[in-house]
PDB file of N, CA, C and O in Angstrom:
ATOM      1  N   THR A   1      56.722 290.037-144.603  1.00  0.00           N
ATOM      2  CA  THR A   1      57.859 289.197-144.243  1.00  0.00           C
ATOM      3  C   THR A   1      57.580 288.480-142.930  1.00  0.00           C
ATOM      4  O   THR A   1      56.830 288.957-142.091  1.00  0.00           O
ATOM      5  N   GLU A   2      58.243 287.366-142.773  1.00  0.00           N
ATOM      6  CA  GLU A   2      58.061 286.581-141.552  1.00  0.00           C
ATOM      7  C   GLU A   2      58.909 287.140-140.429  1.00  0.00           C
ATOM      8  O   GLU A   2      60.079 287.470-140.608  1.00  0.00           O
ATOM      9  N   GLU A   3      58.326 287.266-139.232  1.00  0.00           N
ATOM     10  CA  GLU A   3      59.038 287.817-138.079  1.00  0.00           C
ATOM     11  C   GLU A   3      59.913 286.732-137.456  1.00  0.00           C
ATOM     12  O   GLU A   3      59.473 285.620-137.224  1.00  0.00           O
ATOM     13  N   MET A   4      61.176 287.075-137.204  1.00  0.00           N
ATOM     14  CA  MET A   4      62.117 286.122-136.613  1.00  0.00           C
ATOM     15  C   MET A   4      62.140 286.305-135.103  1.00  0.00           C
ATOM     16  O   MET A   4      62.209 287.415-134.605  1.00  0.00           O
ATOM     17  N   VAL A   5      62.039 285.212-134.382  1.00  0.00           N
ATOM     18  CA  VAL A   5      62.061 285.253-132.923  1.00  0.00           C
ATOM     19  C   VAL A   5      63.386 284.671-132.450  1.00  0.00           C
ATOM     20  O   VAL A   5      63.746 283.563-132.799  1.00  0.00           O
ATOM     21  N   ASN A   6      64.123 285.462-131.671  1.00  0.00           N
ATOM     22  CA  ASN A   6      65.433 285.053-131.152  1.00  0.00           C
ATOM     23  C   ASN A   6      65.300 284.404-129.785  1.00  0.00           C
ATOM     24  O   ASN A   6      64.407 284.710-129.025  1.00  0.00           O
ATOM     25  N   SER A   7      66.235 283.530-129.458  1.00  0.00           N
ATOM     26  CA  SER A   7      66.265 282.876-128.151  1.00  0.00           C
ATOM     27  C   SER A   7      67.435 283.398-127.344  1.00  0.00           C
ATOM     28  O   SER A   7      68.529 283.532-127.857  1.00  0.00           O
ATOM     29  N   VAL A   8      67.190 283.664-126.076  1.00  0.00           N
ATOM     30  CA  VAL A   8      68.257 284.075-125.165  1.00  0.00           C
ATOM     31  C   VAL A   8      68.583 282.857-124.316  1.00  0.00           C
ATOM     32  O   VAL A   8      67.831 282.474-123.454  1.00  0.00           O
ATOM     33  N   VAL A   9      69.713 282.234-124.605  1.00  0.00           N
ATOM     34  CA  VAL A   9      70.076 281.008-123.904  1.00  0.00           C
ATOM     35  C   VAL A   9      71.439 281.076-123.241  1.00  0.00           C
ATOM     36  O   VAL A   9      71.813 280.188-122.491  1.00  0.00           O
ATOM     37  N   SER A  10      72.199 282.118-123.491  1.00  0.00           N
ATOM     38  CA  SER A  10      73.543 282.218-122.934  1.00  0.00           C
ATOM     39  C   SER A  10      73.511 282.639-121.473  1.00  0.00           C
ATOM     40  O   SER A  10      72.659 283.398-121.059  1.00  0.00           O
ATOM     41  N   ASP A  11      74.444 282.135-120.688  1.00  0.00           N
ATOM     42  CA  ASP A  11      74.548 282.504-119.269  1.00  0.00           C
ATOM     43  C   ASP A  11      74.798 283.996-119.128  1.00  0.00           C
ATOM     44  O   ASP A  11      75.527 284.594-119.895  1.00  0.00           O
ATOM     45  N   GLY A  12      74.197 284.586-118.105  1.00  0.00           N
ATOM     46  CA  GLY A  12      74.431 285.991-117.815  1.00  0.00           C
ATOM     47  C   GLY A  12      73.552 286.943-118.600  1.00  0.00           C
ATOM     48  O   GLY A  12      73.588 288.144-118.371  1.00  0.00           O
ATOM     49  N   LEU A  13      72.746 286.439-119.517  1.00  0.00           N
ATOM     50  CA  LEU A  13      71.891 287.310-120.311  1.00  0.00           C
ATOM     51  C   LEU A  13      70.463 287.367-119.785  1.00  0.00           C
ATOM     52  O   LEU A  13      69.649 288.118-120.277  1.00  0.00           O
ATOM     53  N   PHE A  14      70.176 286.578-118.785  1.00  0.00           N
ATOM     54  CA  PHE A  14      68.816 286.447-118.279  1.00  0.00           C
ATOM     55  C   PHE A  14      68.866 286.373-116.758  1.00  0.00           C
ATOM     56  O   PHE A  14      69.551 285.515-116.211  1.00  0.00           O
ATOM     57  N   THR A  15      68.195 287.290-116.068  1.00  0.00           N
ATOM     58  CA  THR A  15      68.182 287.267-114.605  1.00  0.00           C
ATOM     59  C   THR A  15      66.758 287.371-114.082  1.00  0.00           C
ATOM     60  O   THR A  15      65.892 287.961-114.721  1.00  0.00           O
ATOM     61  N   VAL A  16      66.541 286.785-112.912  1.00  0.00           N
ATOM     62  CA  VAL A  16      65.251 286.851-112.222  1.00  0.00           C
ATOM     63  C   VAL A  16      65.537 287.314-110.803  1.00  0.00           C
ATOM     64  O   VAL A  16      66.375 286.731-110.113  1.00  0.00           O
ATOM     65  N   TYR A  17      64.851 288.378-110.359  1.00  0.00           N
ATOM     66  CA  TYR A  17      65.096 288.924-109.021  1.00  0.00           C
ATOM     67  C   TYR A  17      63.784 289.325-108.379  1.00  0.00           C
ATOM     68  O   TYR A  17      62.986 289.980-109.031  1.00  0.00           O
ATOM     69  N   PRO A  18      63.537 289.028-107.134  1.00  0.00           N
ATOM     70  CA  PRO A  18      64.277 288.076-106.292  1.00  0.00           C
ATOM     71  C   PRO A  18      63.924 286.645-106.683  1.00  0.00           C
ATOM     72  O   PRO A  18      62.883 286.399-107.279  1.00  0.00           O
ATOM     73  N   ASN A  19      64.794 285.721-106.334  1.00  0.00           N
ATOM     74  CA  ASN A  19      64.571 284.325-106.640  1.00  0.00           C
ATOM     75  C   ASN A  19      64.896 283.503-105.405  1.00  0.00           C
ATOM     76  O   ASN A  19      66.041 283.481-104.988  1.00  0.00           O
ATOM     77  N   PRO A  20      63.965 282.829-104.780  1.00  0.00           N
ATOM     78  CA  PRO A  20      62.558 282.711-105.163  1.00  0.00           C
ATOM     79  C   PRO A  20      61.781 283.978-104.834  1.00  0.00           C
ATOM     80  O   PRO A  20      62.251 284.823-104.084  1.00  0.00           O
ATOM     81  N   PHE A  21      60.583 284.083-105.383  1.00  0.00           N
ATOM     82  CA  PHE A  21      59.750 285.257-105.131  1.00  0.00           C
ATOM     83  C   PHE A  21      58.399 284.823-104.608  1.00  0.00           C
ATOM     84  O   PHE A  21      58.023 283.671-104.722  1.00  0.00           O
ATOM     85  N   ASN A  22      57.661 285.782-104.011  1.00  0.00           N
ATOM     86  CA  ASN A  22      56.323 285.427-103.534  1.00  0.00           C
ATOM     87  C   ASN A  22      55.238 286.300-104.171  1.00  0.00           C
ATOM     88  O   ASN A  22      54.264 285.803-104.664  1.00  0.00           O
ATOM     89  N   SER A  23      55.387 287.606-104.207  1.00  0.00           N
ATOM     90  CA  SER A  23      54.310 288.446-104.751  1.00  0.00           C
ATOM     91  C   SER A  23      54.638 289.070-106.101  1.00  0.00           C
ATOM     92  O   SER A  23      53.756 289.316-106.907  1.00  0.00           O
ATOM     93  N   ALA A  24      55.911 289.334-106.362  1.00  0.00           N
ATOM     94  CA  ALA A  24      56.313 289.948-107.633  1.00  0.00           C
ATOM     95  C   ALA A  24      57.756 289.579-107.947  1.00  0.00           C
ATOM     96  O   ALA A  24      58.551 289.320-107.053  1.00  0.00           O
ATOM     97  N   VAL A  25      58.062 289.557-109.232  1.00  0.00           N
ATOM     98  CA  VAL A  25      59.420 289.242-109.670  1.00  0.00           C
ATOM     99  C   VAL A  25      59.749 290.102-110.888  1.00  0.00           C
ATOM    100  O   VAL A  25      58.875 290.433-111.679  1.00  0.00           O
ATOM    101  N   LEU A  26      61.005 290.480-110.997  1.00  0.00           N
ATOM    102  CA  LEU A  26      61.481 291.269-112.128  1.00  0.00           C
ATOM    103  C   LEU A  26      62.383 290.371-112.976  1.00  0.00           C
ATOM    104  O   LEU A  26      63.381 289.848-112.494  1.00  0.00           O
ATOM    105  N   ILE A  27      62.009 290.177-114.240  1.00  0.00           N
ATOM    106  CA  ILE A  27      62.805 289.387-115.176  1.00  0.00           C
ATOM    107  C   ILE A  27      63.491 290.361-116.111  1.00  0.00           C
ATOM    108  O   ILE A  27      62.867 291.254-116.663  1.00  0.00           O
ATOM    109  N   ARG A  28      64.793 290.186-116.265  1.00  0.00           N
ATOM    110  CA  ARG A  28      65.599 291.087-117.088  1.00  0.00           C
ATOM    111  C   ARG A  28      66.401 290.260-118.077  1.00  0.00           C
ATOM    112  O   ARG A  28      67.003 289.256-117.704  1.00  0.00           O
ATOM    113  N   PHE A  29      66.393 290.672-119.344  1.00  0.00           N
ATOM    114  CA  PHE A  29      67.202 289.956-120.322  1.00  0.00           C
ATOM    115  C   PHE A  29      67.900 290.918-121.255  1.00  0.00           C
ATOM    116  O   PHE A  29      67.463 292.025-121.493  1.00  0.00           O
ATOM    117  N   ASN A  30      69.037 290.451-121.772  1.00  0.00           N
ATOM    118  CA  ASN A  30      69.893 291.235-122.653  1.00  0.00           C
ATOM    119  C   ASN A  30      69.843 290.609-124.043  1.00  0.00           C
ATOM    120  O   ASN A  30      70.015 289.409-124.194  1.00  0.00           O
ATOM    121  N   ALA A  31      69.602 291.427-125.054  1.00  0.00           N
ATOM    122  CA  ALA A  31      69.525 290.925-126.420  1.00  0.00           C
ATOM    123  C   ALA A  31      70.915 290.628-126.963  1.00  0.00           C
ATOM    124  O   ALA A  31      71.787 291.476-126.944  1.00  0.00           O
ATOM    125  N   VAL A  32      71.106 289.406-127.461  1.00  0.00           N
ATOM    126  CA  VAL A  32      72.383 289.018-128.058  1.00  0.00           C
ATOM    127  C   VAL A  32      72.506 289.557-129.482  1.00  0.00           C
ATOM    128  O   VAL A  32      73.597 289.683-130.014  1.00  0.00           O
ATOM    129  N   SER A  33      71.375 289.867-130.087  1.00  0.00           N
ATOM    130  CA  SER A  33      71.338 290.514-131.395  1.00  0.00           C
ATOM    131  C   SER A  33      70.027 291.278-131.504  1.00  0.00           C
ATOM    132  O   SER A  33      69.062 290.966-130.804  1.00  0.00           O
ATOM    133  N   SER A  34      69.987 292.297-132.324  1.00  0.00           N
ATOM    134  CA  SER A  34      68.758 293.070-132.501  1.00  0.00           C
ATOM    135  C   SER A  34      67.709 292.198-133.172  1.00  0.00           C
ATOM    136  O   SER A  34      68.019 291.429-134.084  1.00  0.00           O
ATOM    137  N   GLY A  35      66.492 292.299-132.697  1.00  0.00           N
ATOM    138  CA  GLY A  35      65.421 291.517-133.299  1.00  0.00           C
ATOM    139  C   GLY A  35      64.217 291.435-132.395  1.00  0.00           C
ATOM    140  O   GLY A  35      64.131 292.100-131.363  1.00  0.00           O
ATOM    141  N   THR A  36      63.288 290.604-132.797  1.00  0.00           N
ATOM    142  CA  THR A  36      62.063 290.403-132.040  1.00  0.00           C
ATOM    143  C   THR A  36      62.269 289.274-131.044  1.00  0.00           C
ATOM    144  O   THR A  36      62.729 288.193-131.406  1.00  0.00           O
ATOM    145  N   TYR A  37      61.926 289.541-129.799  1.00  0.00           N
ATOM    146  CA  TYR A  37      62.058 288.558-128.729  1.00  0.00           C
ATOM    147  C   TYR A  37      60.695 288.279-128.125  1.00  0.00           C
ATOM    148  O   TYR A  37      59.844 289.164-128.049  1.00  0.00           O
ATOM    149  N   ARG A  38      60.518 287.051-127.687  1.00  0.00           N
ATOM    150  CA  ARG A  38      59.277 286.652-127.035  1.00  0.00           C
ATOM    151  C   ARG A  38      59.632 285.941-125.735  1.00  0.00           C
ATOM    152  O   ARG A  38      60.504 285.060-125.715  1.00  0.00           O
ATOM    153  N   LEU A  39      58.961 286.327-124.663  1.00  0.00           N
ATOM    154  CA  LEU A  39      59.179 285.717-123.352  1.00  0.00           C
ATOM    155  C   LEU A  39      57.833 285.224-122.844  1.00  0.00           C
ATOM    156  O   LEU A  39      56.907 286.016-122.652  1.00  0.00           O
ATOM    157  N   ASP A  40      57.722 283.908-122.682  1.00  0.00           N
ATOM    158  CA  ASP A  40      56.479 283.288-122.222  1.00  0.00           C
ATOM    159  C   ASP A  40      56.703 282.583-120.899  1.00  0.00           C
ATOM    160  O   ASP A  40      57.800 282.082-120.625  1.00  0.00           O
ATOM    161  N   LEU A  41      55.656 282.490-120.098  1.00  0.00           N
ATOM    162  CA  LEU A  41      55.693 281.808-118.808  1.00  0.00           C
ATOM    163  C   LEU A  41      54.852 280.537-118.923  1.00  0.00           C
ATOM    164  O   LEU A  41      53.689 280.599-119.315  1.00  0.00           O
ATOM    165  N   TYR A  42      55.473 279.393-118.575  1.00  0.00           N
ATOM    166  CA  TYR A  42      54.802 278.097-118.641  1.00  0.00           C
ATOM    167  C   TYR A  42      54.764 277.460-117.261  1.00  0.00           C
ATOM    168  O   TYR A  42      55.652 277.688-116.440  1.00  0.00           O
ATOM    169  N   ASP A  43      53.746 276.613-117.018  1.00  0.00           N
ATOM    170  CA  ASP A  43      53.728 275.857-115.777  1.00  0.00           C
ATOM    171  C   ASP A  43      54.579 274.597-115.950  1.00  0.00           C
ATOM    172  O   ASP A  43      55.156 274.360-117.017  1.00  0.00           O
ATOM    173  N   LEU A  44      54.660 273.786-114.914  1.00  0.00           N
ATOM    174  CA  LEU A  44      55.512 272.590-114.953  1.00  0.00           C
ATOM    175  C   LEU A  44      55.029 271.544-115.948  1.00  0.00           C
ATOM    176  O   LEU A  44      55.782 270.654-116.335  1.00  0.00           O
ATOM    177  N   ASN A  45      53.774 271.631-116.370  1.00  0.00           N
ATOM    178  CA  ASN A  45      53.235 270.693-117.349  1.00  0.00           C
ATOM    179  C   ASN A  45      53.375 271.183-118.788  1.00  0.00           C
ATOM    180  O   ASN A  45      52.909 270.536-119.715  1.00  0.00           O
ATOM    181  N   GLY A  46      53.990 272.353-118.970  1.00  0.00           N
ATOM    182  CA  GLY A  46      54.182 272.893-120.305  1.00  0.00           C
ATOM    183  C   GLY A  46      53.031 273.727-120.828  1.00  0.00           C
ATOM    184  O   GLY A  46      53.026 274.113-121.990  1.00  0.00           O
ATOM    185  N   LYS A  47      52.066 274.019-119.967  1.00  0.00           N
ATOM    186  CA  LYS A  47      50.917 274.842-120.363  1.00  0.00           C
ATOM    187  C   LYS A  47      51.304 276.327-120.283  1.00  0.00           C
ATOM    188  O   LYS A  47      51.859 276.778-119.280  1.00  0.00           O
ATOM    189  N   LEU A  48      50.998 277.067-121.341  1.00  0.00           N
ATOM    190  CA  LEU A  48      51.282 278.502-121.358  1.00  0.00           C
ATOM    191  C   LEU A  48      50.423 279.205-120.313  1.00  0.00           C
ATOM    192  O   LEU A  48      49.203 279.091-120.322  1.00  0.00           O
ATOM    193  N   ILE A  49      51.081 279.921-119.398  1.00  0.00           N
ATOM    194  CA  ILE A  49      50.380 280.684-118.365  1.00  0.00           C
ATOM    195  C   ILE A  49      50.135 282.109-118.830  1.00  0.00           C
ATOM    196  O   ILE A  49      49.045 282.636-118.713  1.00  0.00           O
ATOM    197  N   GLN A  50      51.184 282.729-119.373  1.00  0.00           N
ATOM    198  CA  GLN A  50      51.081 284.139-119.769  1.00  0.00           C
ATOM    199  C   GLN A  50      52.205 284.488-120.737  1.00  0.00           C
ATOM    200  O   GLN A  50      53.335 284.053-120.573  1.00  0.00           O
ATOM    201  N   SER A  51      51.883 285.293-121.745  1.00  0.00           N
ATOM    202  CA  SER A  51      52.907 285.852-122.613  1.00  0.00           C
ATOM    203  C   SER A  51      53.379 287.139-121.950  1.00  0.00           C
ATOM    204  O   SER A  51      52.588 288.048-121.708  1.00  0.00           O
ATOM    205  N   LEU A  52      54.672 287.214-121.618  1.00  0.00           N
ATOM    206  CA  LEU A  52      55.201 288.320-120.830  1.00  0.00           C
ATOM    207  C   LEU A  52      55.752 289.450-121.687  1.00  0.00           C
ATOM    208  O   LEU A  52      55.663 290.620-121.327  1.00  0.00           O
ATOM    209  N   TYR A  53      56.349 289.098-122.815  1.00  0.00           N
ATOM    210  CA  TYR A  53      56.935 290.121-123.690  1.00  0.00           C
ATOM    211  C   TYR A  53      56.984 289.581-125.109  1.00  0.00           C
ATOM    212  O   TYR A  53      57.321 288.422-125.331  1.00  0.00           O
ATOM    213  N   ASN A  54      56.660 290.440-126.061  1.00  0.00           N
ATOM    214  CA  ASN A  54      56.777 290.088-127.469  1.00  0.00           C
ATOM    215  C   ASN A  54      57.025 291.387-128.212  1.00  0.00           C
ATOM    216  O   ASN A  54      56.106 292.165-128.442  1.00  0.00           O
ATOM    217  N   GLY A  55      58.282 291.652-128.537  1.00  0.00           N
ATOM    218  CA  GLY A  55      58.591 292.903-129.198  1.00  0.00           C
ATOM    219  C   GLY A  55      60.054 293.013-129.585  1.00  0.00           C
ATOM    220  O   GLY A  55      60.851 292.110-129.354  1.00  0.00           O
ATOM    221  N   TYR A  56      60.384 294.129-130.160  1.00  0.00           N
ATOM    222  CA  TYR A  56      61.730 294.390-130.659  1.00  0.00           C
ATOM    223  C   TYR A  56      62.648 294.827-129.522  1.00  0.00           C
ATOM    224  O   TYR A  56      62.261 295.613-128.666  1.00  0.00           O
ATOM    225  N   VAL A  57      63.879 294.290-129.528  1.00  0.00           N
ATOM    226  CA  VAL A  57      64.912 294.690-128.576  1.00  0.00           C
ATOM    227  C   VAL A  57      66.196 294.905-129.368  1.00  0.00           C
ATOM    228  O   VAL A  57      66.572 294.084-130.202  1.00  0.00           O
ATOM    229  N   GLN A  58      66.858 296.014-129.092  1.00  0.00           N
ATOM    230  CA  GLN A  58      68.117 296.330-129.761  1.00  0.00           C
ATOM    231  C   GLN A  58      69.266 295.584-129.094  1.00  0.00           C
ATOM    232  O   GLN A  58      69.297 295.419-127.876  1.00  0.00           O
ATOM    233  N   LYS A  59      70.236 295.132-129.895  1.00  0.00           N
ATOM    234  CA  LYS A  59      71.398 294.400-129.381  1.00  0.00           C
ATOM    235  C   LYS A  59      72.069 295.168-128.252  1.00  0.00           C
ATOM    236  O   LYS A  59      72.286 296.371-128.339  1.00  0.00           O
ATOM    237  N   GLY A  60      72.383 294.444-127.162  1.00  0.00           N
ATOM    238  CA  GLY A  60      73.065 295.029-126.027  1.00  0.00           C
ATOM    239  C   GLY A  60      72.171 295.775-125.054  1.00  0.00           C
ATOM    240  O   GLY A  60      72.619 296.202-124.000  1.00  0.00           O
ATOM    241  N   MET A  61      70.890 295.914-125.367  1.00  0.00           N
ATOM    242  CA  MET A  61      69.960 296.633-124.498  1.00  0.00           C
ATOM    243  C   MET A  61      69.214 295.639-123.611  1.00  0.00           C
ATOM    244  O   MET A  61      68.842 294.555-124.054  1.00  0.00           O
ATOM    245  N   PHE A  62      69.020 296.020-122.350  1.00  0.00           N
ATOM    246  CA  PHE A  62      68.265 295.183-121.434  1.00  0.00           C
ATOM    247  C   PHE A  62      66.785 295.493-121.534  1.00  0.00           C
ATOM    248  O   PHE A  62      66.387 296.642-121.696  1.00  0.00           O
ATOM    249  N   GLN A  63      65.977 294.468-121.429  1.00  0.00           N
ATOM    250  CA  GLN A  63      64.524 294.605-121.368  1.00  0.00           C
ATOM    251  C   GLN A  63      64.083 294.051-120.023  1.00  0.00           C
ATOM    252  O   GLN A  63      64.575 293.008-119.595  1.00  0.00           O
ATOM    253  N   GLN A  64      63.176 294.731-119.345  1.00  0.00           N
ATOM    254  CA  GLN A  64      62.684 294.280-118.043  1.00  0.00           C
ATOM    255  C   GLN A  64      61.197 294.000-118.121  1.00  0.00           C
ATOM    256  O   GLN A  64      60.462 294.736-118.762  1.00  0.00           O
ATOM    257  N   VAL A  65      60.783 292.928-117.429  1.00  0.00           N
ATOM    258  CA  VAL A  65      59.376 292.557-117.350  1.00  0.00           C
ATOM    259  C   VAL A  65      59.075 292.254-115.894  1.00  0.00           C
ATOM    260  O   VAL A  65      59.773 291.450-115.269  1.00  0.00           O
ATOM    261  N   LYS A  66      58.051 292.886-115.338  1.00  0.00           N
ATOM    262  CA  LYS A  66      57.652 292.624-113.955  1.00  0.00           C
ATOM    263  C   LYS A  66      56.419 291.736-113.956  1.00  0.00           C
ATOM    264  O   LYS A  66      55.460 292.003-114.680  1.00  0.00           O
ATOM    265  N   ILE A  67      56.457 290.691-113.145  1.00  0.00           N
ATOM    266  CA  ILE A  67      55.341 289.762-113.029  1.00  0.00           C
ATOM    267  C   ILE A  67      54.758 289.869-111.628  1.00  0.00           C
ATOM    268  O   ILE A  67      55.486 289.759-110.643  1.00  0.00           O
ATOM    269  N   GLN A  68      53.455 290.043-111.555  1.00  0.00           N
ATOM    270  CA  GLN A  68      52.740 290.010-110.289  1.00  0.00           C
ATOM    271  C   GLN A  68      52.153 288.607-110.121  1.00  0.00           C
ATOM    272  O   GLN A  68      51.483 288.109-111.025  1.00  0.00           O
ATOM    273  N   ALA A  69      52.407 287.957-108.996  1.00  0.00           N
ATOM    274  CA  ALA A  69      51.957 286.592-108.768  1.00  0.00           C
ATOM    275  C   ALA A  69      50.459 286.523-108.480  1.00  0.00           C
ATOM    276  O   ALA A  69      49.858 285.470-108.645  1.00  0.00           O
ATOM    277  N   GLU A  70      49.858 287.624-108.110  1.00  0.00           N
ATOM    278  CA  GLU A  70      48.434 287.640-107.791  1.00  0.00           C
ATOM    279  C   GLU A  70      47.612 287.156-108.985  1.00  0.00           C
ATOM    280  O   GLU A  70      47.791 287.590-110.113  1.00  0.00           O
ATOM    281  N   GLY A  71      46.736 286.201-108.737  1.00  0.00           N
ATOM    282  CA  GLY A  71      45.879 285.666-109.779  1.00  0.00           C
ATOM    283  C   GLY A  71      46.479 284.522-110.573  1.00  0.00           C
ATOM    284  O   GLY A  71      45.829 283.939-111.424  1.00  0.00           O
ATOM    285  N   MET A  72      47.739 284.183-110.319  1.00  0.00           N
ATOM    286  CA  MET A  72      48.364 283.053-111.022  1.00  0.00           C
ATOM    287  C   MET A  72      48.263 281.811-110.164  1.00  0.00           C
ATOM    288  O   MET A  72      48.976 281.656-109.195  1.00  0.00           O
ATOM    289  N   VAL A  73      47.380 280.939-110.539  1.00  0.00           N
ATOM    290  CA  VAL A  73      47.236 279.674-109.801  1.00  0.00           C
ATOM    291  C   VAL A  73      47.021 278.558-110.773  1.00  0.00           C
ATOM    292  O   VAL A  73      46.447 278.698-111.798  1.00  0.00           O
TER     293      VAL A  73
END
């Protein structure tokens, strides 16, 4: 079967702390429905920098991803 990827676009479901950041940042998102979620990081030109998360999240559960800025240029 084909895997469905959900989008988190509603206000309050996605947070970044601290913002702005210098060495590390914690991204947290809440699933609006159970399913497979993908979180990618792009530069200002639309080039994919890094895939941060790709997996199942249960509705109402928060998922956290920590990004280290070291090596990202």
